[in-house]
mmCIF file of N, CA and C in Angstrom:
data_model
loop_
_atom_site.group_PDB
_atom_site.id
_atom_site.type_symbol
_atom_site.label_atom_id
_atom_site.label_comp_id
_atom_site.label_asym_id
_atom_site.label_seq_id
_atom_site.Cartn_x
_atom_site.Cartn_y
_atom_site.Cartn_z
ATOM 1 N N MET A 1 51.691 173.888 68.327
ATOM 2 C CA MET A 1 51.806 173.851 69.758
ATOM 3 C C MET A 1 51.491 172.495 70.212
ATOM 4 N N PRO A 2 51.638 171.414 70.198
ATOM 5 C CA PRO A 2 51.706 170.848 71.529
ATOM 6 C C PRO A 2 53.140 170.860 72.078
ATOM 7 N N VAL A 3 53.205 170.865 73.384
ATOM 8 C CA VAL A 3 54.483 170.738 74.081
ATOM 9 C C VAL A 3 54.405 169.477 74.938
ATOM 10 N N VAL A 4 55.431 168.645 74.820
ATOM 11 C CA VAL A 4 55.484 167.397 75.577
ATOM 12 C C VAL A 4 56.745 167.418 76.434
ATOM 13 N N GLU A 5 56.551 167.292 77.723
ATOM 14 C CA GLU A 5 57.654 167.291 78.672
ATOM 15 C C GLU A 5 57.681 165.940 79.376
ATOM 16 N N ILE A 6 58.815 165.268 79.325
ATOM 17 C CA ILE A 6 58.961 163.997 80.029
ATOM 18 C C ILE A 6 60.103 164.138 81.022
ATOM 19 N N LYS A 7 59.831 163.764 82.249
ATOM 20 C CA LYS A 7 60.866 163.667 83.275
ATOM 21 C C LYS A 7 60.902 162.205 83.696
ATOM 22 N N THR A 8 62.111 161.643 83.724
ATOM 23 C CA THR A 8 62.242 160.232 84.055
ATOM 24 C C THR A 8 63.598 159.952 84.705
ATOM 25 N N ASN A 9 63.642 158.881 85.462
ATOM 26 C CA ASN A 9 64.898 158.468 86.076
ATOM 27 C C ASN A 9 65.594 157.376 85.264
ATOM 28 N N VAL A 10 65.175 157.214 84.009
ATOM 29 C CA VAL A 10 65.763 156.227 83.107
ATOM 30 C C VAL A 10 66.435 156.957 81.945
ATOM 31 N N ARG A 11 67.681 156.630 81.694
ATOM 32 C CA ARG A 11 68.386 157.218 80.550
ATOM 33 C C ARG A 11 68.043 156.450 79.280
ATOM 34 N N SER A 12 67.776 157.179 78.220
ATOM 35 C CA SER A 12 67.559 156.565 76.918
ATOM 36 C C SER A 12 68.911 156.321 76.261
ATOM 37 N N ALA A 13 69.039 155.207 75.547
ATOM 38 C CA ALA A 13 70.284 154.912 74.845
ATOM 39 C C ALA A 13 70.565 155.973 73.777
ATOM 40 N N ASP A 14 69.515 156.501 73.163
ATOM 41 C CA ASP A 14 69.644 157.544 72.136
ATOM 42 C C ASP A 14 68.560 158.578 72.402
ATOM 43 N N SER A 15 68.894 159.598 73.166
ATOM 44 C CA SER A 15 67.872 160.551 73.607
ATOM 45 C C SER A 15 67.245 161.327 72.456
ATOM 46 N N GLN A 16 68.007 161.664 71.411
ATOM 47 C CA GLN A 16 67.426 162.382 70.270
ATOM 48 C C GLN A 16 66.397 161.521 69.552
ATOM 49 N N ASP A 17 66.726 160.255 69.352
ATOM 50 C CA ASP A 17 65.805 159.336 68.685
ATOM 51 C C ASP A 17 64.537 159.150 69.517
ATOM 52 N N PHE A 18 64.703 158.957 70.815
ATOM 53 C CA PHE A 18 63.550 158.787 71.695
ATOM 54 C C PHE A 18 62.670 160.034 71.686
ATOM 55 N N THR A 19 63.277 161.199 71.777
ATOM 56 C CA THR A 19 62.508 162.447 71.779
ATOM 57 C C THR A 19 61.761 162.621 70.456
ATOM 58 N N ALA A 20 62.382 162.266 69.351
ATOM 59 C CA ALA A 20 61.710 162.339 68.049
ATOM 60 C C ALA A 20 60.520 161.378 67.994
ATOM 61 N N LYS A 21 60.681 160.178 68.550
ATOM 62 C CA LYS A 21 59.564 159.221 68.585
ATOM 63 C C LYS A 21 58.396 159.781 69.388
ATOM 64 N N VAL A 22 58.704 160.429 70.500
ATOM 65 C CA VAL A 22 57.662 161.051 71.327
ATOM 66 C C VAL A 22 56.945 162.139 70.524
ATOM 67 N N ALA A 23 57.707 162.993 69.863
ATOM 68 C CA ALA A 23 57.112 164.087 69.078
ATOM 69 C C ALA A 23 56.187 163.545 67.986
ATOM 70 N N HIS A 24 56.637 162.521 67.278
ATOM 71 C CA HIS A 24 55.812 161.944 66.207
ATOM 72 C C HIS A 24 54.563 161.274 66.766
ATOM 73 N N ALA A 25 54.695 160.589 67.890
ATOM 74 C CA ALA A 25 53.531 159.935 68.500
ATOM 75 C C ALA A 25 52.483 160.961 68.919
ATOM 76 N N VAL A 26 52.921 162.034 69.553
ATOM 77 C CA VAL A 26 51.975 163.064 70.004
ATOM 78 C C VAL A 26 51.342 163.777 68.807
ATOM 79 N N ALA A 27 52.123 164.069 67.781
ATOM 80 C CA ALA A 27 51.571 164.696 66.588
ATOM 81 C C ALA A 27 50.455 163.839 65.990
ATOM 82 N N LYS A 28 50.697 162.546 65.900
ATOM 83 C CA LYS A 28 49.686 161.629 65.355
ATOM 84 C C LYS A 28 48.455 161.563 66.259
ATOM 85 N N LEU A 29 48.669 161.428 67.553
ATOM 86 C CA LEU A 29 47.547 161.325 68.496
ATOM 87 C C LEU A 29 46.666 162.568 68.498
ATOM 88 N N LEU A 30 47.287 163.736 68.327
ATOM 89 C CA LEU A 30 46.542 164.996 68.394
ATOM 90 C C LEU A 30 46.180 165.545 67.017
ATOM 91 N N SER A 31 46.551 164.816 65.968
ATOM 92 C CA SER A 31 46.311 165.266 64.587
ATOM 93 C C SER A 31 46.870 166.674 64.358
ATOM 94 N N LYS A 32 48.097 166.874 64.817
ATOM 95 C CA LYS A 32 48.796 168.149 64.654
ATOM 96 C C LYS A 32 50.057 167.894 63.837
ATOM 97 N N PRO A 33 50.526 168.891 63.083
ATOM 98 C CA PRO A 33 51.779 168.714 62.344
ATOM 99 C C PRO A 33 52.956 168.550 63.309
ATOM 100 N N VAL A 34 53.830 167.594 63.026
ATOM 101 C CA VAL A 34 54.970 167.367 63.910
ATOM 102 C C VAL A 34 55.862 168.606 63.988
ATOM 103 N N GLY A 35 55.828 169.436 62.968
ATOM 104 C CA GLY A 35 56.621 170.660 62.958
ATOM 105 C C GLY A 35 56.250 171.645 64.050
ATOM 106 N N TYR A 36 55.073 171.489 64.633
ATOM 107 C CA TYR A 36 54.636 172.362 65.723
ATOM 108 C C TYR A 36 54.829 171.737 67.101
ATOM 109 N N VAL A 37 55.272 170.486 67.144
ATOM 110 C CA VAL A 37 55.416 169.790 68.427
ATOM 111 C C VAL A 37 56.796 170.069 69.015
ATOM 112 N N MET A 38 56.814 170.558 70.249
ATOM 113 C CA MET A 38 58.062 170.680 71.002
ATOM 114 C C MET A 38 58.077 169.553 72.017
ATOM 115 N N ALA A 39 59.139 168.783 71.995
ATOM 116 C CA ALA A 39 59.256 167.668 72.941
ATOM 117 C C ALA A 39 60.628 167.724 73.591
ATOM 118 N N PHE A 40 60.643 167.443 74.881
ATOM 119 C CA PHE A 40 61.927 167.349 75.559
ATOM 120 C C PHE A 40 61.847 166.353 76.692
ATOM 121 N N VAL A 41 63.004 165.747 76.959
ATOM 122 C CA VAL A 41 63.116 164.724 77.992
ATOM 123 C C VAL A 41 64.189 165.184 78.972
ATOM 124 N N THR A 42 63.846 165.170 80.241
ATOM 125 C CA THR A 42 64.784 165.539 81.287
ATOM 126 C C THR A 42 65.093 164.305 82.120
ATOM 127 N N TYR A 43 66.375 164.006 82.213
ATOM 128 C CA TYR A 43 66.809 162.896 83.053
ATOM 129 C C TYR A 43 66.841 163.382 84.495
ATOM 130 N N ALA A 44 66.093 162.705 85.348
ATOM 131 C CA ALA A 44 65.977 163.085 86.763
ATOM 132 C C ALA A 44 66.360 161.892 87.624
ATOM 133 N N PRO A 45 67.661 161.684 87.847
ATOM 134 C CA PRO A 45 68.102 160.475 88.560
ATOM 135 C C PRO A 45 67.559 160.349 89.978
ATOM 136 N N SER A 46 67.176 161.460 90.587
ATOM 137 C CA SER A 46 66.661 161.384 91.960
ATOM 138 C C SER A 46 65.147 161.193 92.011
ATOM 139 N N MET A 47 64.480 161.013 90.861
ATOM 140 C CA MET A 47 63.027 160.825 90.836
ATOM 141 C C MET A 47 62.630 159.564 91.598
ATOM 142 N N THR A 48 61.630 159.696 92.438
ATOM 143 C CA THR A 48 61.059 158.535 93.123
ATOM 144 C C THR A 48 59.561 158.535 92.936
ATOM 145 N N MET A 49 58.969 157.379 93.119
ATOM 146 C CA MET A 49 57.516 157.236 93.132
ATOM 147 C C MET A 49 57.223 156.199 94.205
ATOM 148 N N GLY A 50 56.360 156.542 95.129
ATOM 149 C CA GLY A 50 56.129 155.641 96.247
ATOM 150 C C GLY A 50 57.373 155.502 97.105
ATOM 151 N N ALA A 51 58.181 156.556 97.127
ATOM 152 C CA ALA A 51 59.417 156.624 97.914
ATOM 153 C C ALA A 51 60.460 155.593 97.487
ATOM 154 N N GLU A 52 60.380 155.130 96.232
ATOM 155 C CA GLU A 52 61.402 154.216 95.741
ATOM 156 C C GLU A 52 61.836 154.626 94.340
ATOM 157 N N GLY A 53 63.049 154.278 93.990
ATOM 158 C CA GLY A 53 63.679 154.764 92.772
ATOM 159 C C GLY A 53 63.605 153.867 91.560
ATOM 160 N N SER A 54 62.675 152.911 91.528
ATOM 161 C CA SER A 54 62.501 152.083 90.330
ATOM 162 C C SER A 54 62.134 152.981 89.151
ATOM 163 N N PRO A 55 62.312 152.501 87.909
ATOM 164 C CA PRO A 55 61.985 153.322 86.752
ATOM 165 C C PRO A 55 60.590 153.948 86.871
ATOM 166 N N ALA A 56 60.547 155.252 86.603
ATOM 167 C CA ALA A 56 59.294 156.011 86.694
ATOM 168 C C ALA A 56 59.367 157.184 85.724
ATOM 169 N N ALA A 57 58.212 157.762 85.420
ATOM 170 C CA ALA A 57 58.184 158.913 84.517
ATOM 171 C C ALA A 57 56.971 159.779 84.783
ATOM 172 N N TYR A 58 57.165 161.065 84.520
ATOM 173 C CA TYR A 58 56.080 162.053 84.507
ATOM 174 C C TYR A 58 56.032 162.613 83.091
ATOM 175 N N VAL A 59 54.837 162.685 82.524
ATOM 176 C CA VAL A 59 54.657 163.241 81.191
ATOM 177 C C VAL A 59 53.637 164.368 81.281
ATOM 178 N N GLY A 60 54.019 165.539 80.819
ATOM 179 C CA GLY A 60 53.102 166.662 80.716
ATOM 180 C C GLY A 60 52.859 166.953 79.248
ATOM 181 N N ILE A 61 51.606 167.009 78.857
ATOM 182 C CA ILE A 61 51.251 167.326 77.471
ATOM 183 C C ILE A 61 50.348 168.548 77.491
ATOM 184 N N ASP A 62 50.806 169.626 76.849
ATOM 185 C CA ASP A 62 50.017 170.839 76.708
ATOM 186 C C ASP A 62 49.626 170.983 75.249
ATOM 187 N N SER A 63 48.359 171.325 75.004
ATOM 188 C CA SER A 63 47.886 171.505 73.641
ATOM 189 C C SER A 63 46.805 172.578 73.617
ATOM 190 N N ILE A 64 46.619 173.164 72.458
ATOM 191 C CA ILE A 64 45.465 174.034 72.241
ATOM 192 C C ILE A 64 44.450 173.164 71.516
ATOM 193 N N GLY A 65 43.443 172.720 72.236
ATOM 194 C CA GLY A 65 42.461 171.805 71.660
ATOM 195 C C GLY A 65 43.058 170.423 71.427
ATOM 196 N N ALA A 66 42.276 169.563 70.814
ATOM 197 C CA ALA A 66 42.660 168.194 70.437
ATOM 198 C C ALA A 66 42.848 167.264 71.628
ATOM 199 N N VAL A 67 42.525 167.711 72.832
ATOM 200 C CA VAL A 67 42.592 166.863 74.023
ATOM 201 C C VAL A 67 41.301 167.032 74.811
ATOM 202 N N GLY A 68 41.107 166.136 75.752
ATOM 203 C CA GLY A 68 39.937 166.235 76.617
ATOM 204 C C GLY A 68 39.035 165.025 76.490
ATOM 205 N N GLY A 69 38.233 164.820 77.513
ATOM 206 C CA GLY A 69 37.272 163.729 77.523
ATOM 207 C C GLY A 69 37.929 162.375 77.348
ATOM 208 N N SER A 70 37.236 161.491 76.644
ATOM 209 C CA SER A 70 37.725 160.122 76.476
ATOM 210 C C SER A 70 38.992 160.058 75.628
ATOM 211 N N LYS A 71 39.264 161.078 74.825
ATOM 212 C CA LYS A 71 40.489 161.102 74.015
ATOM 213 C C LYS A 71 41.732 161.036 74.913
ATOM 214 N N ASN A 72 41.615 161.606 76.114
ATOM 215 C CA ASN A 72 42.760 161.591 77.032
ATOM 216 C C ASN A 72 43.158 160.171 77.427
ATOM 217 N N ASN A 73 42.188 159.262 77.493
ATOM 218 C CA ASN A 73 42.526 157.864 77.800
ATOM 219 C C ASN A 73 43.388 157.253 76.698
ATOM 220 N N THR A 74 43.062 157.552 75.451
ATOM 221 C CA THR A 74 43.843 157.051 74.325
ATOM 222 C C THR A 74 45.244 157.639 74.342
ATOM 223 N N ILE A 75 45.332 158.952 74.562
ATOM 224 C CA ILE A 75 46.629 159.624 74.610
ATOM 225 C C ILE A 75 47.486 159.028 75.723
ATOM 226 N N ALA A 76 46.918 158.908 76.919
ATOM 227 C CA ALA A 76 47.666 158.374 78.062
ATOM 228 C C ALA A 76 48.136 156.946 77.798
ATOM 229 N N ALA A 77 47.266 156.119 77.236
ATOM 230 C CA ALA A 77 47.628 154.722 76.969
ATOM 231 C C ALA A 77 48.768 154.627 75.957
ATOM 232 N N GLU A 78 48.684 155.389 74.881
ATOM 233 C CA GLU A 78 49.717 155.333 73.837
ATOM 234 C C GLU A 78 51.064 155.829 74.356
ATOM 235 N N ILE A 79 51.058 156.919 75.088
ATOM 236 C CA ILE A 79 52.306 157.466 75.618
ATOM 237 C C ILE A 79 52.894 156.522 76.673
ATOM 238 N N THR A 80 52.052 155.962 77.510
ATOM 239 C CA THR A 80 52.512 155.009 78.521
ATOM 240 C C THR A 80 53.117 153.776 77.855
ATOM 241 N N ASP A 81 52.480 153.283 76.808
ATOM 242 C CA ASP A 81 53.021 152.131 76.062
ATOM 243 C C ASP A 81 54.381 152.466 75.458
ATOM 244 N N LEU A 82 54.518 153.679 74.923
ATOM 245 C CA LEU A 82 55.788 154.097 74.330
ATOM 246 C C LEU A 82 56.899 154.131 75.379
ATOM 247 N N LEU A 83 56.596 154.652 76.553
ATOM 248 C CA LEU A 83 57.589 154.691 77.633
ATOM 249 C C LEU A 83 57.972 153.277 78.083
ATOM 250 N N GLY A 84 57.007 152.382 78.090
ATOM 251 C CA GLY A 84 57.300 150.994 78.434
ATOM 252 C C GLY A 84 58.215 150.344 77.406
ATOM 253 N N ALA A 85 57.889 150.528 76.139
ATOM 254 C CA ALA A 85 58.665 149.909 75.068
ATOM 255 C C ALA A 85 60.067 150.495 74.947
ATOM 256 N N GLU A 86 60.177 151.788 75.079
ATOM 257 C CA GLU A 86 61.459 152.467 74.855
ATOM 258 C C GLU A 86 62.347 152.531 76.093
ATOM 259 N N LEU A 87 61.737 152.695 77.268
ATOM 260 C CA LEU A 87 62.523 152.903 78.482
ATOM 261 C C LEU A 87 62.331 151.821 79.545
ATOM 262 N N GLY A 88 61.370 150.937 79.340
ATOM 263 C CA GLY A 88 61.123 149.891 80.324
ATOM 264 C C GLY A 88 60.417 150.378 81.578
ATOM 265 N N VAL A 89 59.673 151.474 81.468
ATOM 266 C CA VAL A 89 58.932 151.995 82.622
ATOM 267 C C VAL A 89 57.562 151.310 82.668
ATOM 268 N N ALA A 90 57.251 150.689 83.783
ATOM 269 C CA ALA A 90 55.958 150.001 83.942
ATOM 270 C C ALA A 90 54.813 151.016 83.929
ATOM 271 N N ALA A 91 53.684 150.613 83.415
ATOM 272 C CA ALA A 91 52.524 151.504 83.281
ATOM 273 C C ALA A 91 52.094 152.104 84.615
ATOM 274 N N ASP A 92 52.217 151.345 85.694
ATOM 275 C CA ASP A 92 51.778 151.857 86.989
ATOM 276 C C ASP A 92 52.809 152.795 87.631
ATOM 277 N N ARG A 93 53.848 153.154 86.851
ATOM 278 C CA ARG A 93 54.863 154.100 87.337
ATOM 279 C C ARG A 93 54.978 155.307 86.409
ATOM 280 N N VAL A 94 53.896 155.560 85.656
ATOM 281 C CA VAL A 94 53.860 156.698 84.727
ATOM 282 C C VAL A 94 52.648 157.560 85.036
ATOM 283 N N TYR A 95 52.901 158.821 85.363
ATOM 284 C CA TYR A 95 51.830 159.808 85.459
ATOM 285 C C TYR A 95 51.808 160.603 84.168
ATOM 286 N N VAL A 96 50.618 160.804 83.598
ATOM 287 C CA VAL A 96 50.454 161.619 82.401
ATOM 288 C C VAL A 96 49.485 162.742 82.743
ATOM 289 N N HIS A 97 49.934 163.976 82.553
ATOM 290 C CA HIS A 97 49.129 165.164 82.849
ATOM 291 C C HIS A 97 48.841 165.861 81.524
ATOM 292 N N ILE A 98 47.577 165.870 81.127
ATOM 293 C CA ILE A 98 47.164 166.421 79.833
ATOM 294 C C ILE A 98 46.380 167.704 80.082
ATOM 295 N N ARG A 99 46.838 168.775 79.438
ATOM 296 C CA ARG A 99 46.212 170.081 79.655
ATOM 297 C C ARG A 99 45.780 170.696 78.333
ATOM 298 N N ASP A 100 44.552 171.221 78.313
ATOM 299 C CA ASP A 100 44.030 171.967 77.169
ATOM 300 C C ASP A 100 44.221 173.451 77.486
ATOM 301 N N ASN A 101 44.981 174.140 76.668
ATOM 302 C CA ASN A 101 45.312 175.540 76.917
ATOM 303 C C ASN A 101 44.504 176.474 76.028
ATOM 304 N N ASP A 102 44.210 177.637 76.533
ATOM 305 C CA ASP A 102 43.525 178.671 75.763
ATOM 306 C C ASP A 102 44.505 179.323 74.792
ATOM 307 N N ARG A 103 44.044 179.657 73.602
ATOM 308 C CA ARG A 103 44.878 180.298 72.581
ATOM 309 C C ARG A 103 45.524 181.591 73.064
ATOM 310 N N ASN A 104 44.851 182.271 73.980
ATOM 311 C CA ASN A 104 45.373 183.534 74.503
ATOM 312 C C ASN A 104 46.554 183.342 75.448
ATOM 313 N N ASP A 105 46.770 182.121 75.898
ATOM 314 C CA ASP A 105 47.796 181.864 76.905
ATOM 315 C C ASP A 105 49.089 181.264 76.353
ATOM 316 N N ILE A 106 49.139 181.012 75.051
ATOM 317 C CA ILE A 106 50.315 180.392 74.437
ATOM 318 C C ILE A 106 50.774 181.276 73.278
ATOM 319 N N ALA A 107 52.082 181.494 73.187
ATOM 320 C CA ALA A 107 52.627 182.338 72.136
ATOM 321 C C ALA A 107 53.754 181.619 71.399
ATOM 322 N N LEU A 108 53.923 181.970 70.137
ATOM 323 C CA LEU A 108 55.024 181.519 69.304
ATOM 324 C C LEU A 108 55.433 182.704 68.449
ATOM 325 N N SER A 109 56.702 182.898 68.273
ATOM 326 C CA SER A 109 57.216 184.012 67.471
ATOM 327 C C SER A 109 56.727 185.359 68.006
ATOM 328 N N GLY A 110 56.554 185.429 69.320
ATOM 329 C CA GLY A 110 56.179 186.690 69.946
ATOM 330 C C GLY A 110 54.709 187.054 69.906
ATOM 331 N N LYS A 111 53.837 186.130 69.404
ATOM 332 C CA LYS A 111 52.397 186.409 69.385
ATOM 333 C C LYS A 111 51.619 185.190 69.856
ATOM 334 N N THR A 112 50.512 185.472 70.513
ATOM 335 C CA THR A 112 49.668 184.366 70.945
ATOM 336 C C THR A 112 48.967 183.752 69.733
ATOM 337 N N PHE A 113 48.381 182.586 69.948
ATOM 338 C CA PHE A 113 47.654 181.903 68.895
ATOM 339 C C PHE A 113 46.224 182.438 68.720
ATOM 340 N N ALA A 114 45.851 183.441 69.518
ATOM 341 C CA ALA A 114 44.490 183.996 69.447
ATOM 342 C C ALA A 114 44.280 184.787 68.179
#
């Protein structure tokens, strides 16, 4: 389980490659097998931040454990750097929302992780 959702107004030249890079980065940051990471990128051409349409992104990261406290600063910095390098999104135009989920609230293959 982690799930990584990126919404951005910037198109990636190779969306599959970019999404794979995101999945591998999150797996490494959270010390989780990449085989459990779901990552997806949604192109949102009408996205604005500060009422203007310059490159911007929202990143949601859901995990069962492996997040929280000062670790979130490392996760946010690494993901923000990746978006800058891959998509040219400035750090001050990236929101990262990191959530620690309870095992009872997430399911795979029809059963929760509890």
